Short mmCIF file of C-alpha atoms in Angstrom, two decimals:
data_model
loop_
_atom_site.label_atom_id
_atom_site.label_comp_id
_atom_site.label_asym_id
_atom_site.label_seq_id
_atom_site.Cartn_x
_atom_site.Cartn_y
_atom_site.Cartn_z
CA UNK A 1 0.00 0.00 0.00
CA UNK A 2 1.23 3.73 -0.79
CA UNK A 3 1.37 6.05 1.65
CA UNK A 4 -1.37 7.89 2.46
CA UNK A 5 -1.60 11.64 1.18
CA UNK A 6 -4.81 13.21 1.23
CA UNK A 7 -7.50 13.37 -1.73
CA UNK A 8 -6.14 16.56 -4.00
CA UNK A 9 -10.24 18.00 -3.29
CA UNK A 10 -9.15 18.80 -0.16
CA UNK A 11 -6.08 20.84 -1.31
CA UNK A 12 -8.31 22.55 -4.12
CA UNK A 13 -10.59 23.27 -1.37
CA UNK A 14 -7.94 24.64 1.08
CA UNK A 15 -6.08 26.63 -1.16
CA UNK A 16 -8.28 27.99 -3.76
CA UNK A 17 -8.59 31.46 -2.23
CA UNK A 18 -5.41 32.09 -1.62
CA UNK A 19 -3.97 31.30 -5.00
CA UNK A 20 -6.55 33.23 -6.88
CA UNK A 21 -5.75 36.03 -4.64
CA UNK A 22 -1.87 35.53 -5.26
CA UNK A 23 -3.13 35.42 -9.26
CA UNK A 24 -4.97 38.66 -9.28
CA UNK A 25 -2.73 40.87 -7.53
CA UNK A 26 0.59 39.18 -10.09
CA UNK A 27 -2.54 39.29 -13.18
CA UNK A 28 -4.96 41.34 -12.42
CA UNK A 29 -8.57 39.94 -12.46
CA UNK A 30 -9.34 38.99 -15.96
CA UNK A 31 -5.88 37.09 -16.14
CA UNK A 32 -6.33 35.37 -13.20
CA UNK A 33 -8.56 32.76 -13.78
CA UNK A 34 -6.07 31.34 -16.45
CA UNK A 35 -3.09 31.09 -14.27
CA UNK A 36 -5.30 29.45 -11.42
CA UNK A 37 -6.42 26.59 -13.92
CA UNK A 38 -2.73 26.17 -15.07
CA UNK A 39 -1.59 25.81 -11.32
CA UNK A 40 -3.94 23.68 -10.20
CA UNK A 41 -3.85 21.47 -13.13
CA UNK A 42 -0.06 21.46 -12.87
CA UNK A 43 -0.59 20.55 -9.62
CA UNK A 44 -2.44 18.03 -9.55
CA UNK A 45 -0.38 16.14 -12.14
CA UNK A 46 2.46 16.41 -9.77
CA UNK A 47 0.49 15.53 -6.57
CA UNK A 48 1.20 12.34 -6.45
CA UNK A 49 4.92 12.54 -6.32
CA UNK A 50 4.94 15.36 -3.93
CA UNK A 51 6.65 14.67 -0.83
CA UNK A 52 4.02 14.16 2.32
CA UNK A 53 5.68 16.29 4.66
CA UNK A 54 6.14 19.51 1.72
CA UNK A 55 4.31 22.93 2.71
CA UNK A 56 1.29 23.06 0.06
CA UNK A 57 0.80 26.48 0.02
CA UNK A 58 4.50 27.47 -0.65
CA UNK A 59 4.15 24.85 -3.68
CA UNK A 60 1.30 26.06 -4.74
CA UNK A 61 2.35 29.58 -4.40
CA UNK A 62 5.50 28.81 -6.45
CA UNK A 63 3.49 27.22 -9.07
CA UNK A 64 1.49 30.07 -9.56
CA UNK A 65 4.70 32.12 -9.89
CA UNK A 66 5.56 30.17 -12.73
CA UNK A 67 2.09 29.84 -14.68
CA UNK A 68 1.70 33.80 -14.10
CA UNK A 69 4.96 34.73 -15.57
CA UNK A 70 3.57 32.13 -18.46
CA UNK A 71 0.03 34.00 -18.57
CA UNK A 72 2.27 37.22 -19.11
CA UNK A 73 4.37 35.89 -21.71
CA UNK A 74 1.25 34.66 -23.74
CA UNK A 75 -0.08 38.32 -23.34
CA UNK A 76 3.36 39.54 -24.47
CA UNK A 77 3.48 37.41 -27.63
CA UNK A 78 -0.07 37.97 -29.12
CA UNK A 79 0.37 41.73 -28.32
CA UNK A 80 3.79 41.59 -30.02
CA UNK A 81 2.07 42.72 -33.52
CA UNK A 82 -0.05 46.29 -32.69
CA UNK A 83 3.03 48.43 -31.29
CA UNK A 84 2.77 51.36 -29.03
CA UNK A 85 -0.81 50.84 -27.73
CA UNK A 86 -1.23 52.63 -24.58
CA UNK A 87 -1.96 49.90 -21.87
CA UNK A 88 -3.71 52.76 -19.74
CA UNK A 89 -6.44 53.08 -22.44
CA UNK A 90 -7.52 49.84 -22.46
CA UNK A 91 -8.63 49.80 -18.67
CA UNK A 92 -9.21 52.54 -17.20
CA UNK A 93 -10.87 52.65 -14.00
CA UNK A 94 -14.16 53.03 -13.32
CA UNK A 95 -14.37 55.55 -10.50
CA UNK A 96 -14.39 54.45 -7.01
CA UNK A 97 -13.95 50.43 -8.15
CA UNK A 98 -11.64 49.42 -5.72
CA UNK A 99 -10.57 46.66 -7.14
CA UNK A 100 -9.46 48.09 -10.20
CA UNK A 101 -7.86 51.47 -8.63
CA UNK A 102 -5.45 48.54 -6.68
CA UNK A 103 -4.97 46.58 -9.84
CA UNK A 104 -3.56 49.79 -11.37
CA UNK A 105 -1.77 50.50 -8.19
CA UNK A 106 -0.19 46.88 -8.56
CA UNK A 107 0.03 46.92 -12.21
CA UNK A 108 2.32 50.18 -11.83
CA UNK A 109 4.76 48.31 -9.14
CA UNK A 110 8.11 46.93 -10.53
CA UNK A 111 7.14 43.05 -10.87
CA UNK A 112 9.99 42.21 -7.75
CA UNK A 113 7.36 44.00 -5.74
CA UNK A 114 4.25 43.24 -6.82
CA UNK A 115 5.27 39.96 -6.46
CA UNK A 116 6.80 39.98 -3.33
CA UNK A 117 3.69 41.78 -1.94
CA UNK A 118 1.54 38.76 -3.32
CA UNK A 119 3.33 35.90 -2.60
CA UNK A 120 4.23 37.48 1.59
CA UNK A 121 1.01 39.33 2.29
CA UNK A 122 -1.46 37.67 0.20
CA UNK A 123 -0.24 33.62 0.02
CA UNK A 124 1.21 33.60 3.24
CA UNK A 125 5.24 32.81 2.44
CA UNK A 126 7.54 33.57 4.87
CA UNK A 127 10.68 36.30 3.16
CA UNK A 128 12.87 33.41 3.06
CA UNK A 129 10.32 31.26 1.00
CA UNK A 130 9.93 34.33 -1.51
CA UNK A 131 13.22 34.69 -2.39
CA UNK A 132 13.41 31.19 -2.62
CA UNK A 133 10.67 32.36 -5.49
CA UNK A 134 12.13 35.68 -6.92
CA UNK A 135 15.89 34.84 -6.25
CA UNK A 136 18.03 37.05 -4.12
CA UNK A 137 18.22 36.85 -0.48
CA UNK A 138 15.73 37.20 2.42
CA UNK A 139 16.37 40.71 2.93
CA UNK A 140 16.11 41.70 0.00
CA UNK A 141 12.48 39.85 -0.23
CA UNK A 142 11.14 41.56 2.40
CA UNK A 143 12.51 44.83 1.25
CA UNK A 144 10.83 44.77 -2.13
CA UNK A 145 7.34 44.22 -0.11
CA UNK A 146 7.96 46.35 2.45
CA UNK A 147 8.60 48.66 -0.45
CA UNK A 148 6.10 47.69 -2.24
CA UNK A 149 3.53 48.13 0.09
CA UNK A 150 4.60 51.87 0.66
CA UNK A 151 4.15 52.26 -2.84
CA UNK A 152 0.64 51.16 -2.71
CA UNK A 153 -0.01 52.91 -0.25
CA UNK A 154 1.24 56.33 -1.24
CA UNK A 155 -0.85 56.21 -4.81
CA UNK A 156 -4.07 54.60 -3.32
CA UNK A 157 -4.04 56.91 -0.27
CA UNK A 158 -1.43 59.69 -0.94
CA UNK A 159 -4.15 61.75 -2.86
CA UNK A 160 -5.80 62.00 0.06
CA UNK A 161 -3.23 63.42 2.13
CA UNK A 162 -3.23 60.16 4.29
CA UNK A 163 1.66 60.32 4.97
CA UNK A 164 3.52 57.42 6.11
CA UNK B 1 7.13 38.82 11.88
CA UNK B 2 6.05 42.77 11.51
CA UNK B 3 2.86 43.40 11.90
CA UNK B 4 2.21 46.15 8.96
CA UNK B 5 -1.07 47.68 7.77
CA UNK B 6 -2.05 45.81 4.97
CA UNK B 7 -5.36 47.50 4.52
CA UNK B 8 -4.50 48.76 0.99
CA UNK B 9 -4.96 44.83 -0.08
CA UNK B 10 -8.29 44.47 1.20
CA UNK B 11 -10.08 44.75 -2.10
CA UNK B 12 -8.64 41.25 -2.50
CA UNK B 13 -9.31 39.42 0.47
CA UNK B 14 -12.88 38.94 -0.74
CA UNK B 15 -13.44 35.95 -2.96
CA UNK B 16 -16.45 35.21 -4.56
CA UNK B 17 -17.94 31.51 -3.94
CA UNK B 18 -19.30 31.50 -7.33
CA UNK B 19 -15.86 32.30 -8.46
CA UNK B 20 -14.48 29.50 -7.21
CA UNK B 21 -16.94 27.43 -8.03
CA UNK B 22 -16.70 28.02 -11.58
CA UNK B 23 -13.02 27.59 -11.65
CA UNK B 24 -13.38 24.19 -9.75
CA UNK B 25 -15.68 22.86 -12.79
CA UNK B 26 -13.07 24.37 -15.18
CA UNK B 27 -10.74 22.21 -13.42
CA UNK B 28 -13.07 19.05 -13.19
CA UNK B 29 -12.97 19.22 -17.07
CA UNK B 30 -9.21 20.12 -17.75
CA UNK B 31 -8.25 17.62 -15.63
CA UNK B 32 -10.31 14.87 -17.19
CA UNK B 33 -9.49 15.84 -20.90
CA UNK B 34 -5.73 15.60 -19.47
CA UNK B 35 -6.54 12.05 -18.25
CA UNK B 36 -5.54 12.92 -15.01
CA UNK B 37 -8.60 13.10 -13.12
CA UNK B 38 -7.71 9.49 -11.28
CA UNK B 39 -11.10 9.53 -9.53
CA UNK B 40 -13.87 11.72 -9.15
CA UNK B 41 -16.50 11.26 -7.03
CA UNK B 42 -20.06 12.50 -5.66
CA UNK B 43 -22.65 12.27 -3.33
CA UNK B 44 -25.82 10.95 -4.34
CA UNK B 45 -29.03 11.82 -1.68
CA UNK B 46 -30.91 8.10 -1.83
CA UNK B 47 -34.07 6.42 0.54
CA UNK B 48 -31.14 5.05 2.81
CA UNK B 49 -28.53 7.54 2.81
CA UNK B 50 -26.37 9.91 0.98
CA UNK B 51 -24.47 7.73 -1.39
CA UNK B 52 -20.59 8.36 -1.77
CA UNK B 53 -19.87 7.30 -5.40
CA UNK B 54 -16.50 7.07 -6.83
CA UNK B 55 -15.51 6.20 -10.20
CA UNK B 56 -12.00 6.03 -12.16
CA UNK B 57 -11.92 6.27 -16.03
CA UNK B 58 -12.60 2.19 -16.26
CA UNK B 59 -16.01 2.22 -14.16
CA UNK B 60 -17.42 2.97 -10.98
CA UNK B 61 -14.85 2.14 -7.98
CA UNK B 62 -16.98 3.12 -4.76
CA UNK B 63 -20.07 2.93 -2.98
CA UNK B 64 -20.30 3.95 0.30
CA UNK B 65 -22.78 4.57 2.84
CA UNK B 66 -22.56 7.34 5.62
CA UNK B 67 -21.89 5.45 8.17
CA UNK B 68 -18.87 4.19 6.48
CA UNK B 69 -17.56 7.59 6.36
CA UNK B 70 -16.80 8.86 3.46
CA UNK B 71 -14.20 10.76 4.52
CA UNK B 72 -12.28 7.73 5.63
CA UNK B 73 -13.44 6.01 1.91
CA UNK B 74 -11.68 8.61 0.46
CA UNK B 75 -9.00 8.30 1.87
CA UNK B 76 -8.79 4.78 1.51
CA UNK B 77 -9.11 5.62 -2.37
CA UNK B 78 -5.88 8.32 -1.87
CA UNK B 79 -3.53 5.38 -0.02
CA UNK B 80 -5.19 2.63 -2.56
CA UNK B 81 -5.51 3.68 -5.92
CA UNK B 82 -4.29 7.56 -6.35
CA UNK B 83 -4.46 11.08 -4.76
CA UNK B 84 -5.92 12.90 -8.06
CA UNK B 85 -9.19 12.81 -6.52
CA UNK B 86 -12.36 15.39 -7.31
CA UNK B 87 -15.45 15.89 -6.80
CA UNK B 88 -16.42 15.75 -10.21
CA UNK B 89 -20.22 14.54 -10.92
CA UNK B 90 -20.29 14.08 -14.40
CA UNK B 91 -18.90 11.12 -14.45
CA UNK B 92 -20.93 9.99 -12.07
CA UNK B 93 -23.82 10.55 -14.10
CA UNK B 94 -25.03 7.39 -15.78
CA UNK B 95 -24.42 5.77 -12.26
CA UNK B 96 -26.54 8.41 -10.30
CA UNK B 97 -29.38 7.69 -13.41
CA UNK B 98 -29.32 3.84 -12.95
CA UNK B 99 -29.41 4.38 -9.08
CA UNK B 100 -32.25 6.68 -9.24
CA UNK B 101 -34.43 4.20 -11.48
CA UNK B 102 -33.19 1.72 -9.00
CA UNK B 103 -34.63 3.38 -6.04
CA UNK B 104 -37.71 3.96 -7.79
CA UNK B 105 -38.29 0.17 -8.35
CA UNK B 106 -37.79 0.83 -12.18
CA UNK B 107 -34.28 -0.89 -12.67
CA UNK B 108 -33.26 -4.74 -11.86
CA UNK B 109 -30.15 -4.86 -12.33
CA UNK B 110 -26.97 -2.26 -13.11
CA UNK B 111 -25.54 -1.46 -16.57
CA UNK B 112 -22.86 1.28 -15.77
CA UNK B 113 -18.91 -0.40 -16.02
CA UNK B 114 -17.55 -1.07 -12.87
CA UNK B 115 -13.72 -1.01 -11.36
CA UNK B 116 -13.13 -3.59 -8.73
CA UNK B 117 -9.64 -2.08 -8.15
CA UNK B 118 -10.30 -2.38 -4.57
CA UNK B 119 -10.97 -5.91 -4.14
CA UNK B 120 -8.94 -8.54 -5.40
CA UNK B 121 -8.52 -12.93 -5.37
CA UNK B 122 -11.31 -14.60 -3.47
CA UNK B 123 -13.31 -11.35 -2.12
CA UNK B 124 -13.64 -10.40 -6.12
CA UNK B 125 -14.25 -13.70 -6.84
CA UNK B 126 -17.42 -13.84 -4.72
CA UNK B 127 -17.97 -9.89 -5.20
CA UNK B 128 -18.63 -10.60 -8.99
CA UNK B 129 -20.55 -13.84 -8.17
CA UNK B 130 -23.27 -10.97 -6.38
CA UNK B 131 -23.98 -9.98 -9.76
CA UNK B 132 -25.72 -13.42 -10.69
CA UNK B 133 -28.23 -13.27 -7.59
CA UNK B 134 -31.62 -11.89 -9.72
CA UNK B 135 -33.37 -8.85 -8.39
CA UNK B 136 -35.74 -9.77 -5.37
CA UNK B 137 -34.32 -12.87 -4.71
CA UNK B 138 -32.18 -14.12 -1.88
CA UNK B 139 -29.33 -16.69 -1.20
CA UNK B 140 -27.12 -18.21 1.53
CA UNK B 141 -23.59 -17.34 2.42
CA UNK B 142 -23.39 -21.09 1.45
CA UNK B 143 -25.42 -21.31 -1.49
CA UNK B 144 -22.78 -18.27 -2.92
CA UNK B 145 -19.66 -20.18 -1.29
CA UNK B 146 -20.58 -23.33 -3.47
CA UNK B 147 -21.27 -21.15 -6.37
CA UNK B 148 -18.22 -19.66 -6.55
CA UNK B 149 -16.58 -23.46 -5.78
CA UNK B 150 -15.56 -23.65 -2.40
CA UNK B 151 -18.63 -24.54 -0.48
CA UNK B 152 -16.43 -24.71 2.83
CA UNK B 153 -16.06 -20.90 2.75
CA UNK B 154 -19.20 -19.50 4.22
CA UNK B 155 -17.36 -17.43 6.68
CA UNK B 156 -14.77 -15.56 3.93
CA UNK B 157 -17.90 -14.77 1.56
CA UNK B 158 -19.29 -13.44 4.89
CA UNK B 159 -16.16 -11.05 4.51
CA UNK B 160 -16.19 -10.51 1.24
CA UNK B 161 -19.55 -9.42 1.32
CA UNK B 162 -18.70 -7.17 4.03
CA UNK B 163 -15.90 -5.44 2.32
CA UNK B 164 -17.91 -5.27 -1.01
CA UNK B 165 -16.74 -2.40 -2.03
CA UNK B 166 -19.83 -1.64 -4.42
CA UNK B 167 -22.63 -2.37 -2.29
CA UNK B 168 -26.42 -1.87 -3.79
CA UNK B 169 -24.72 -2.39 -7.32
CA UNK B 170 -23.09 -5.33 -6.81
CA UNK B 171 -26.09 -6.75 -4.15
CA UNK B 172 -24.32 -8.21 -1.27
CA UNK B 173 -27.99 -7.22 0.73
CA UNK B 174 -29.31 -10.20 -1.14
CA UNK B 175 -27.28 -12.51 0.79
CA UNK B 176 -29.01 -14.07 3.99
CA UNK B 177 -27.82 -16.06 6.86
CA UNK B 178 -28.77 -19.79 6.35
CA UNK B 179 -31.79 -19.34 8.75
CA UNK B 180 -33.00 -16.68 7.05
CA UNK B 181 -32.12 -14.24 9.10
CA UNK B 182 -30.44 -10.83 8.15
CA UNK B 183 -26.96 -10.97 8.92
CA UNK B 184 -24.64 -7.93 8.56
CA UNK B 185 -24.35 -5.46 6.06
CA UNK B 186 -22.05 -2.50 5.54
CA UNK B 187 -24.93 0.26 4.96
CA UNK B 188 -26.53 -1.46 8.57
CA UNK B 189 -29.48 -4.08 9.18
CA UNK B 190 -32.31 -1.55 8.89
CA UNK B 191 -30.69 -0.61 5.45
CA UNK B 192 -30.28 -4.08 4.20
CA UNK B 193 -33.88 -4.71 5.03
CA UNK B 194 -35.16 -1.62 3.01
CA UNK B 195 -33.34 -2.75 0.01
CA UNK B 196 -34.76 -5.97 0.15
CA UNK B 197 -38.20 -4.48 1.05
CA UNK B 198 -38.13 -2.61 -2.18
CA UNK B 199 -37.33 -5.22 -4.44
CA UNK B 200 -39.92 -7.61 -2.96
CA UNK B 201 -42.65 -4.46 -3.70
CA UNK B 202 -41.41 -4.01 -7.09
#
């Protein structure tokens, strides 16, 4: 008899949150469903050989790295024809949607950030696991969210006069 | 760890059910067109029970009763067979269709392929014989040991019938103690005697 590793369900139903979280603040929202499929479908092909004692959502988490920087490539290639279309223009906020004024604040981050800031604050990896992700050391991991957080913070709030 | 003020994120922390729900049956399908969807499985409301079914690509693998747990089944399946489990009811479909005509006293027996992965030697041996005892009839532990030739072996079809691992489908309920009586029965003795109750109606 194999060892005994839980039905992948469970996982799914554990994990789904967090991962499309981590997807939408990488993708934005309308990318985000793609990359989820693609890591969970990657994952469960993999499941099986996974070791019992590995932290899920750090695997998970990574695999989502990968299939979003994927997702972005696909974007890159099909856009790779119409040059010099203003990204802005395509999306532009409707007023007051919050979720879209953060996706621009996110969008506008240097992807070390924005990435750091998803993977720490939204799926829950220690700094040491996200540079394990993004490369570079721990420091420098929680650096890149700590800055990217300010950043957010400034443009979401900073018109408002709210300082930190 | 630092406790900062994360607040700007909290447009994201909100994740619509429906969301994920959709993006679950996305995966149900990918999954299955990448034949990697090991097992899926439902639960099926019936007149004794919610009904765990489980079925690989071959046929169905699993009926279980509540009591059983189906927690527990599952993971049974995981150690067993394989991990890339869902809850994906579409293949459970033409099984959940014969079981509803079943339950309605308008099907004898079962058409839908079956996967007796979990049972193997002896235990299968009798597990298939099941198969061969008609709709709303009875038989011994004995009569189906000396079917299966080894009339000696009341007591290990008493255990295969126990461990049947597809249990309405593959009718281990119409199996009776030589006196008539009962005897056990994985879904319990009140269940046993409503599925032999219904077939005596029909």
């Amino acid at each position: 008899m194999k060892t005994g590793k839980p039905p992948f369900e469970g996982v799914v139903a554990e994990h789904s949150a967090t991962v499309l979280r981590v997807c939408r603040a990488v993708l934005g929202v309308d990318e985000a469903d793609d990359a989820w499929s693609e890591t969970f479908l990657a994952a469960m092909r993999a499941y099986p050989d996974l070791p019992a004692d590995a932290n899920l959502q750090a695997w998970l988490v990574t695999i989502a790295h990968r299939k979003a920087i994927d997702v972005t490539r696909a974007r890159q290639r099909r856009a790779l024809p119409v040059e010099n279309v203003p990204e802005v223009a395509t999306t532009v906020p409707a007023p007051g949607d919050q979720d879209d004024e953060l996706w621009h604040a996110l969008k506008a981050l240097p992807d070390k950030q924005r990435h750091a800031v998803a993977y720490h604050h939204l799926g829950g990896l220690a700094y040491n696991e996200v540079a394990e992700i993004l490369g570079g050391t721990t420091d420098a991991a929680r650096r890149a969210a700590a800055d990217g957080m300010k950043a957010l913070r400034t443009s979401l709030m900073g018109s408002k006069g709210a300082t930190r | 760890m630092t406790t900062s003020d994360t607040s700007v994120l909290a447009p994201l922390a909100d994740v619509d059910p429906a969301d994920l729900a959709r993006l679950h049956a996305g995966l149900e399908a990918a999954a299955d067109r990448a034949g990697q969807l090991d097992i899926a499985y439902t639960t099926f409301d019936s007149p004794v029970g919610p009904l765990l079914l489980a079925a690989t690509e071959t046929g169905l693998l699993r009926v279980a009763y509540e009591i059983e747990g189906h927690d527990r089944v599952l993971e049974t399946i995981s150690a067993r067979i394989s991990p890339r489990i869902l809850r994906a009811p579409k293949r459970l479909e033409g099984a959940m269709r014969e079981l509803d005509e079943y339950f309605a006293g308008r099907r004898t027996t079962f058409d839908v392929p079956l996967d007796l992965g979990l049972s193997a030697g002896f235990r299968q041996l009798v597990q298939r014989q099941l198969a061969h005892i008609a709709y709303g009839h009875t038989q011994s532990y004995g009569q189906v040991a000396a079917a299966v030739g080894n009339p000696k072996a009341v007591r290990a079809v008493g255990t295969a019938c126990a461990r049947n691992p597809l249990p309405v489908v593959l009718p281990c309920h119409r199996v009776l103690k030589a006196d008539g009586s009962l005897g056990g029965y994985a879904g319990g003795p009140a269940t046993k005697a409503i599925l032999l109750e219904l077939e005596s109606a029909a």
